[in-house]
Coordinates of C-alpha atoms and ligand atoms in Angstrom, one line a residue:
M13 CA 46.6 -4.4 18.6
P14 CA 46.9 -7.1 15.9
E15 CA 46.0 -9.6 18.6
I16 CA 42.7 -7.8 19.3
L17 CA 41.9 -7.7 15.5
R18 CA 42.6 -11.4 15.3
T19 CA 40.3 -12.1 18.2
L20 CA 37.6 -10.0 16.7
Q21 CA 37.9 -11.8 13.4
R22 CA 37.8 -15.2 15.1
L23 CA 34.6 -14.0 16.9
I24 CA 33.0 -12.8 13.7
H25 CA 33.7 -16.1 12.0
H26 CA 32.6 -18.2 15.0
P27 CA 30.0 -20.8 13.8
T28 CA 27.3 -19.5 16.2
I29 CA 27.6 -16.0 14.7
T30 CA 27.9 -17.2 11.0
R31 CA 24.9 -19.5 11.5
S32 CA 22.6 -16.8 12.8
R33 CA 23.9 -14.4 10.2
D34 CA 23.1 -16.9 7.5
A35 CA 19.7 -17.6 9.0
Y36 CA 18.9 -13.8 9.0
A37 CA 20.3 -13.3 5.5
S38 CA 18.1 -16.1 4.0
K39 CA 15.0 -14.4 5.5
R40 CA 16.1 -10.8 4.9
Y41 CA 13.6 -10.3 2.1
S42 CA 10.6 -11.2 4.2
T43 CA 11.6 -9.7 7.6
P44 CA 9.5 -7.0 9.4
L45 CA 12.5 -4.7 9.0
F46 CA 12.5 -5.1 5.2
I47 CA 8.7 -4.4 5.1
L48 CA 9.1 -1.4 7.4
F49 CA 11.9 0.0 5.3
E50 CA 10.0 -0.5 2.1
T51 CA 6.8 1.0 3.6
L52 CA 8.6 4.1 4.8
N53 CA 10.4 4.5 1.5
A54 CA 7.2 4.2 -0.5
F55 CA 5.5 6.7 1.8
R56 CA 8.3 9.2 1.2
M57 CA 8.3 8.6 -2.5
H58 CA 4.6 9.2 -2.7
N59 CA 4.8 12.4 -0.7
G60 CA 2.7 10.9 2.0
F61 CA 3.0 13.9 4.3
S62 CA 1.9 16.4 1.6
I63 CA -1.1 14.2 0.7
S64 CA -2.0 14.1 4.5
A65 CA -1.8 17.9 4.6
S66 CA -4.2 18.4 1.7
L67 CA -6.5 15.7 3.0
A68 CA -6.6 17.5 6.4
F69 CA -7.8 20.7 4.6
Y70 CA -10.5 18.8 2.6
A71 CA -11.6 17.1 5.8
M72 CA -12.1 20.5 7.5
F73 CA -14.4 21.6 4.6
A74 CA -16.3 18.3 4.7
M75 CA -16.6 17.9 8.4
I76 CA -19.8 19.8 9.1
P77 CA -21.7 18.4 6.1
L78 CA -20.6 14.9 7.0
V79 CA -21.7 15.3 10.6
L80 CA -25.1 16.7 9.4
L81 CA -25.6 13.8 7.1
M82 CA -24.7 11.4 9.9
F83 CA -27.1 13.2 12.2
F84 CA -29.8 12.7 9.6
M85 CA -29.1 9.0 9.3
L86 CA -28.9 8.4 13.0
S87 CA -31.9 10.3 14.0
H88 CA -34.1 8.8 11.2
L89 CA -32.9 5.3 11.4
I90 CA -32.1 4.3 15.0
V91 CA -32.4 6.9 17.8
S92 CA -34.1 10.1 18.7
S93 CA -32.6 13.4 17.6
D94 CA -31.3 14.4 21.1
Y95 CA -29.6 11.0 21.5
A96 CA -28.2 11.2 18.0
I97 CA -26.6 14.6 18.9
I98 CA -25.0 13.0 22.0
K99 CA -23.7 10.0 20.0
L100 CA -22.4 12.3 17.3
A101 CA -20.6 14.5 19.8
I102 CA -18.7 11.4 20.9
L103 CA -17.8 10.6 17.3
T104 CA -16.7 14.1 16.5
S105 CA -14.7 14.4 19.7
N106 CA -12.7 11.3 18.6
L107 CA -12.1 12.8 15.1
L108 CA -11.7 16.4 16.1
P109 CA -11.3 16.8 19.9
Q110 CA -10.7 20.6 19.7
L111 CA -13.6 21.6 17.6
S112 CA -16.2 19.0 18.6
N113 CA -18.3 21.4 20.8
R114 CA -18.6 24.1 18.2
I115 CA -19.4 21.6 15.4
M116 CA -22.2 20.1 17.5
I117 CA -23.7 23.6 18.3
E118 CA -23.7 24.3 14.6
V119 CA -25.2 21.0 13.7
Y120 CA -27.9 21.5 16.3
N121 CA -28.7 24.9 14.9
V122 CA -28.8 23.8 11.3
S123 CA -30.7 20.6 12.0
S124 CA -33.5 22.6 13.6
H125 CA -34.1 24.3 10.3
Q126 CA -36.3 21.9 8.4
A127 CA -35.2 23.3 5.1
A128 CA -31.8 21.7 5.5
W129 CA -33.4 18.2 5.1
G130 CA -35.1 18.5 1.7
L131 CA -33.7 16.3 -1.1
F132 CA -31.9 19.3 -2.5
G133 CA -30.3 20.0 0.9
I134 CA -29.1 16.4 1.2
L135 CA -27.7 16.4 -2.3
A136 CA -25.9 19.7 -1.7
L137 CA -24.4 18.2 1.5
L138 CA -23.2 15.1 -0.4
W139 CA -21.7 17.3 -3.1
I140 CA -19.7 19.3 -0.6
V141 CA -18.1 16.1 0.7
T142 CA -17.1 14.8 -2.7
P143 CA -13.7 16.7 -2.9
L144 CA -12.6 14.8 0.3
A145 CA -13.7 11.5 -1.2
A146 CA -12.0 12.3 -4.5
A147 CA -8.8 13.3 -2.7
L148 CA -8.9 10.1 -0.6
R149 CA -9.5 7.9 -3.7
S150 CA -6.7 9.6 -5.6
A151 CA -4.4 9.0 -2.6
F152 CA -5.2 5.3 -2.6
Y153 CA -4.5 5.1 -6.3
T154 CA -1.1 6.8 -5.8
M155 CA -0.2 4.5 -3.0
A156 CA -1.2 1.4 -5.0
S157 CA 0.9 2.9 -7.9
M158 CA -2.2 2.7 -10.2
V159 CA -3.7 5.3 -12.6
E160 CA -7.4 6.1 -12.8
V161 CA -8.6 7.7 -16.0
P162 CA -12.5 7.8 -16.1
S163 CA -14.5 10.7 -17.4
F164 CA -15.4 13.7 -15.1
L165 CA -19.0 12.4 -14.6
K166 CA -17.9 8.8 -13.9
R167 CA -15.4 10.1 -11.4
K168 CA -18.0 12.3 -9.7
F169 CA -20.4 9.4 -9.5
K170 CA -17.7 7.2 -7.9
D171 CA -16.9 10.1 -5.5
I172 CA -20.6 10.3 -4.4
L173 CA -20.6 6.5 -3.9
A174 CA -17.4 6.9 -1.9
V175 CA -19.1 9.6 0.3
L176 CA -22.0 7.2 0.9
G177 CA -19.5 4.5 1.7
I178 CA -17.8 6.8 4.3
L179 CA -21.2 7.7 5.8
L180 CA -22.3 4.1 6.0
L181 CA -19.1 3.1 7.7
L182 CA -19.2 5.9 10.2
F183 CA -22.9 5.0 10.8
A184 CA -22.0 1.3 11.3
F185 CA -19.2 2.4 13.7
T186 CA -21.5 4.6 15.7
A187 CA -24.2 1.9 15.8
A188 CA -21.7 -0.7 16.9
G189 CA -20.5 1.7 19.6
L190 CA -24.1 2.0 20.8
M191 CA -24.5 -1.8 20.9
L192 CA -21.3 -2.2 22.7
E193 CA -22.4 0.4 25.3
K194 CA -25.6 -1.7 25.9
V195 CA -23.6 -4.9 26.2
L196 CA -21.2 -3.2 28.7
H197 CA -24.1 -1.8 30.6
F198 CA -25.7 -5.3 30.8
L199 CA -22.4 -7.0 31.9
H200 CA -21.9 -4.2 34.5
P201 CA -18.2 -4.9 35.1
N202 CA -16.2 -3.0 37.9
A203 CA -14.4 0.2 37.0
T204 CA -11.0 -1.3 36.1
Y205 CA -12.5 -4.0 33.9
F206 CA -14.8 -1.5 32.4
R207 CA -12.0 0.7 31.3
A208 CA -9.9 -2.2 29.9
L209 CA -13.0 -3.7 28.1
N210 CA -13.8 -0.3 26.7
S211 CA -10.3 0.4 25.3
A212 CA -10.0 -3.1 23.9
S213 CA -13.4 -3.0 22.2
S214 CA -12.8 0.5 20.8
L215 CA -9.5 -0.7 19.4
V216 CA -11.2 -3.7 17.8
L217 CA -14.0 -1.5 16.4
T218 CA -11.5 1.1 15.0
T219 CA -9.5 -1.8 13.4
L220 CA -12.6 -3.2 11.8
L221 CA -13.7 0.2 10.6
V222 CA -10.3 1.0 9.1
A223 CA -10.1 -2.6 7.6
V224 CA -13.5 -2.2 5.8
F225 CA -12.4 1.2 4.6
Y226 CA -9.2 -0.2 3.2
R227 CA -11.1 -3.1 1.6
L228 CA -13.6 -0.7 -0.1
F229 CA -11.1 2.0 -1.2
F230 CA -7.9 0.2 -2.1
P231 CA -8.1 -0.2 -5.9
A232 CA -6.3 -3.5 -6.2
A233 CA -7.2 -7.0 -4.9
V234 CA -5.3 -7.6 -1.5
A235 CA -5.2 -10.6 0.8
L236 CA -7.6 -10.3 3.8
Q237 CA -4.8 -10.9 6.3
H238 CA -2.8 -8.1 4.8
I239 CA -5.7 -5.7 5.2
L240 CA -6.5 -6.8 8.8
F241 CA -2.8 -6.5 9.8
S242 CA -2.4 -3.0 8.3
A243 CA -5.7 -1.9 9.9
L244 CA -4.6 -3.1 13.3
V245 CA -1.2 -1.3 12.9
T246 CA -3.1 1.9 11.9
A247 CA -5.6 1.6 14.8
C248 CA -2.8 1.0 17.3
L249 CA -0.8 4.0 16.0
W250 CA -3.9 6.2 16.0
V251 CA -4.9 5.2 19.6
A252 CA -1.3 5.8 20.7
M253 CA -1.2 9.2 19.0
Q254 CA -4.1 10.6 21.0
P255 CA -2.4 10.7 24.4
A256 CA 0.9 11.8 22.7
F257 CA -0.9 14.7 21.0
S258 CA -2.7 15.8 24.3
L259 CA 0.6 15.6 26.1
F260 CA 2.2 17.8 23.5
L261 CA -0.6 20.3 23.9
S262 CA -0.4 20.3 27.7
I263 CA 3.4 20.9 27.5
N264 CA 2.9 23.7 25.0
P265 CA -0.4 25.4 26.1
S266 CA 0.2 28.4 24.0
Y267 CA 0.8 26.3 20.8
G268 CA -1.0 28.1 18.0
A269 CA -1.8 31.2 20.1
V270 CA -0.4 33.3 17.3
F271 CA -3.7 32.5 15.4
G272 CA -5.8 34.1 18.1
G273 CA -9.4 33.0 17.8
M274 CA -8.4 30.5 15.0
K275 CA -6.2 28.6 17.4
T276 CA -8.6 25.6 17.7
I277 CA -8.9 25.4 13.9
F278 CA -5.2 25.4 13.6
I279 CA -4.8 22.6 16.2
S280 CA -7.7 20.6 14.6
I281 CA -6.0 20.7 11.2
A282 CA -2.8 19.6 12.9
W283 CA -4.6 16.7 14.5
L284 CA -6.3 15.7 11.2
Y285 CA -3.0 15.9 9.5
Y286 CA -1.4 13.4 11.8
T287 CA -4.6 11.2 11.6
F288 CA -4.3 11.1 7.8
A289 CA -0.6 10.5 8.0
V290 CA -1.2 7.4 10.1
F291 CA -4.0 6.3 7.9
L292 CA -1.9 6.6 4.7
L293 CA 1.0 4.9 6.3
G294 CA -1.4 1.9 6.8
T295 CA -2.4 2.2 3.2
E296 CA 1.2 2.1 2.2
L297 CA 1.8 -0.9 4.4
I298 CA -1.0 -2.7 2.5
A299 CA 0.6 -1.8 -0.8
T300 CA 4.0 -3.0 0.4
L301 CA 2.6 -6.3 1.6
R302 CA 0.9 -6.7 -1.7
R303 CA 4.1 -6.3 -3.7
K304 CA 6.4 -7.9 -1.1
D305 CA 7.0 -10.9 -3.4
V306 CA 7.4 -8.6 -6.4
L307 CA 9.9 -6.5 -4.6
L308 CA 12.1 -9.6 -4.2
L309 CA 12.3 -9.8 -8.0
R310 CA 13.5 -6.2 -8.4
G311 CA 17.1 -7.1 -7.6
L312 CA 17.3 -9.2 -10.8
F313 CA 17.0 -6.1 -12.9
A314 CA 18.3 -3.5 -10.5
G315 CA 21.8 -4.7 -9.7
I316 CA 21.8 -7.1 -6.7
P317 CA 24.9 -9.1 -7.6
N318 CA 24.1 -12.4 -9.2
T319 CA 26.5 -14.0 -6.7
D320 CA 24.3 -13.2 -3.7
R321 CA 23.6 -16.8 -2.7
H322 CA 20.9 -16.0 -0.2
Y323 CA 19.1 -13.7 -2.5
L324 CA 19.1 -16.3 -5.3
Q325 CA 18.0 -19.0 -3.0
A326 CA 15.1 -16.9 -1.7
L327 CA 14.1 -16.2 -5.3
L328 CA 14.4 -19.9 -6.4
Q329 CA 12.3 -21.0 -3.6
Q330 CA 9.4 -18.8 -4.6
Y331 CA 9.7 -18.5 -8.3
G332 CA 12.2 -21.2 -9.4
K333 CA 12.1 -24.1 -11.7
T334 CA 14.9 -26.6 -12.5
L335 CA 14.9 -28.2 -16.0
Q336 CA 17.1 -31.0 -17.5
A337 CA 19.1 -31.1 -20.7
G338 CA 16.7 -31.1 -23.7
D339 CA 13.7 -29.9 -21.8
Y340 CA 11.6 -27.2 -23.6
V341 CA 10.9 -24.0 -21.7
F342 CA 8.4 -23.1 -24.5
R343 CA 8.0 -23.7 -28.2
R344 CA 7.7 -21.3 -31.1
G345 CA 4.1 -20.2 -31.6
D346 CA 3.1 -21.0 -28.0
P347 CA 0.9 -18.2 -26.4
G348 CA 3.2 -15.9 -24.4
G349 CA 2.7 -15.0 -20.8
D350 CA 5.8 -15.4 -18.5
L351 CA 9.3 -13.9 -18.6
Y352 CA 12.3 -16.2 -17.8
Y353 CA 15.4 -15.3 -16.0
L354 CA 18.3 -17.8 -16.2
I355 CA 20.1 -18.4 -12.8
S356 CA 22.4 -21.2 -14.0
G357 CA 22.9 -23.3 -17.0
E358 CA 22.3 -22.5 -20.7
V359 CA 19.2 -22.2 -22.8
L360 CA 19.1 -22.1 -26.6
L361 CA 16.6 -19.9 -28.4
E362 CA 16.1 -21.3 -31.9
S363 CA 14.1 -19.8 -34.8
E364 CA 15.7 -18.9 -38.1
K365 CA 18.6 -17.9 -36.0
R366 CA 20.0 -19.2 -32.8
R367 CA 20.9 -17.4 -29.6
L368 CA 22.4 -18.9 -26.5
V369 CA 21.2 -17.5 -23.2
V370 CA 23.6 -17.8 -20.3
A371 CA 23.2 -17.3 -16.5
G372 CA 22.2 -13.7 -15.6
D373 CA 20.2 -13.1 -18.8
Y374 CA 16.5 -13.1 -19.4
F375 CA 14.2 -14.1 -22.4
G376 CA 10.6 -14.5 -23.3
E377 CA 9.8 -10.8 -22.9
M378 CA 8.6 -10.2 -26.4
A379 CA 5.5 -12.4 -26.4
M380 CA 4.7 -11.1 -22.9
L381 CA 5.0 -7.4 -23.8
A382 CA 3.5 -7.7 -27.3
E383 CA 0.8 -10.2 -26.3
A384 CA 1.8 -12.3 -29.2
P385 CA 3.0 -15.9 -29.8
R386 CA 6.6 -17.0 -28.9
L387 CA 9.1 -16.1 -31.6
S388 CA 11.3 -19.1 -31.1
D389 CA 11.8 -22.5 -29.4
A390 CA 13.6 -22.4 -26.1
Y391 CA 15.3 -25.5 -24.7
V392 CA 17.9 -26.4 -22.2
Q393 CA 21.4 -27.1 -23.6
S394 CA 23.4 -27.6 -20.4
P395 CA 23.0 -30.7 -18.2
Q396 CA 20.7 -28.6 -16.0
A397 CA 19.2 -25.1 -15.9
E398 CA 17.7 -23.1 -13.0
L399 CA 15.1 -20.5 -14.1
I400 CA 13.1 -17.8 -12.4
I401 CA 9.6 -17.5 -13.9
I402 CA 8.0 -14.1 -13.7
S403 CA 4.3 -13.9 -14.6
E404 CA 2.9 -11.1 -16.7
S405 CA 0.9 -9.5 -13.8
T406 CA 3.9 -9.7 -11.4
F407 CA 6.1 -8.0 -14.0
E408 CA 3.5 -5.3 -14.6
T409 CA 3.3 -4.5 -10.9
L410 CA 7.1 -4.5 -10.8
L411 CA 7.4 -1.9 -13.6
L412 CA 4.4 0.2 -12.4
T413 CA 5.7 0.5 -8.9
D414 CA 9.3 1.3 -9.8
P415 CA 9.8 3.8 -12.7
Q416 CA 13.6 3.6 -12.3
L417 CA 13.4 -0.1 -12.8
A418 CA 11.2 0.3 -15.8
M419 CA 13.8 2.7 -17.2
L420 CA 16.6 0.2 -16.7
F421 CA 14.5 -2.5 -18.4
L422 CA 13.8 -0.2 -21.4
K423 CA 17.5 0.6 -21.7
G424 CA 18.3 -3.1 -21.7
L425 CA 15.7 -3.7 -24.4
A426 CA 17.0 -0.9 -26.5
R427 CA 20.6 -2.2 -26.2
R428 CA 19.5 -5.7 -27.4
L429 CA 17.5 -4.2 -30.3
R430 CA 20.5 -2.1 -31.3
E431 CA 22.8 -5.2 -31.3
Q432 CA 20.4 -7.1 -33.4
I433 CA 20.0 -4.3 -35.9
S434 CA 23.8 -3.9 -36.2
H435 CA 24.2 -7.7 -36.7
H436 CA 21.5 -7.6 -39.3
N437 CA 23.1 -4.6 -41.1
L438 CA 26.5 -6.3 -41.1
A439 CA 25.0 -9.4 -42.6
E440 CA 23.3 -7.4 -45.3
N441 CA 26.5 -5.5 -46.1
A442 CA 28.4 -8.7 -46.4
L443 CA 25.8 -10.0 -48.9
T444 CA 26.0 -6.9 -51.1
Ligands
CMP22 N1 15.5 -12.3 -33.3 C1 14.9 -13.1 -32.4 N2 14.3 -14.3 -32.8 C2 13.8 -15.1 -31.8 N3 13.8 -14.9 -30.5 C3 14.4 -13.8 -30.1 C4 15.0 -12.9 -31.0 N4 15.4 -11.9 -30.3 C5 15.2 -12.1 -29.0 N5 14.6 -13.3 -28.9 C6 14.2 -13.8 -27.6 O1 13.6 -15.1 -27.7 C7 12.3 -15.1 -27.1 C8 11.3 -16.0 -27.7 O2 10.1 -15.9 -27.0 P1 9.5 -14.4 -27.0 O3 9.0 -14.1 -28.3 O4 8.5 -14.3 -25.8 O5 10.7 -13.5 -26.6 C9 11.9 -13.7 -27.3 C10 13.1 -13.0 -27.0 O6 13.3 -13.0 -25.6

């Protein structure tokens, strides 16, 4: 038995294994696994599934007005009414396979009443869709960990703009589909190629649609490659979900039968629910990619041991700076901005009093938080000092996205303040 253990230990410490383990550990904070874990964690924290459920309900209310408005745009702007109905049927069958026929019959009936198309009619239809737009915008703010506080009217105005945005996007999507159909018709490929080309192009179209959606609705600036990547993941998941959902229904043909005539509505809500869940997961992925770098810094304040070599190396590579003895980090009265975390060495803070900062401690938070000039000089006292520099916006994102961390930081600040006050009181008592 001890022999087996010894062999196992030798194996674990074999250079090939330790080398690859080291290589993995040094990249741990930017691996797909890390991103996946953080995305799922954030989705759970933001109650992604309950948001998807409420969005599915809002979408049910908004579906018919949306399709009517789309019909109006299509039939007035590019094609005849009958052709518009056919194209819309394809769009609705993608979004709501179970209810598409009934929706189209209703749209056909309503659209033949001219009264539906007066200015008042169109405004009323837009208004009915606003709760869906509002819920979507609020979901995006939640996922981006941001808060929106405009007045009621401003918010309604933004919601109507969002509805118009949704309409324009769906319109562009349908128009692009029409053009694609013409191109495929012109190329006239054989059946196998046709199917492959068709699936590939609808994947590309869906990705583009979702990407533009994310770009318009996500409330913070995000790198284009992050948006495109998340949109591609969303589109792939959504396309894969369609056969999975059909398979599930074919295995359970009586699924939802308990609702009788409402069965199709029940199944449609379930389908919309999964559609939104995938869509919001993509949104969460964008948010995670956006704060990926910021997440790396979390460990400094949230208990990753300061001896974790790989972690510190990864941090130093991205945010690090090495200074020599006597170098100034900043001078008293300088405008504030960054916060500094000392990894190694010593820094002296000097104003009327002196404070020595050692490895594992941070400084420079006052000017940043109070938006005021620096309270003291800060210079390196040891032969060398390694510092992590955290910008104001990075720190803000860090605190906003992680309330627990914000609490830890506040507690740290209160502890420091307490120490300073008791020192001050002791000094005053000694004088009197
Ligand atoms: N009593 C103090 N006097 C000067 N600096 C202090 C004092 N207490 C803490 N500091 C730290 O020194 C830093 C100087 O720059 P900041 O004002 O940005 O933030 C300050 C704090 O991090």
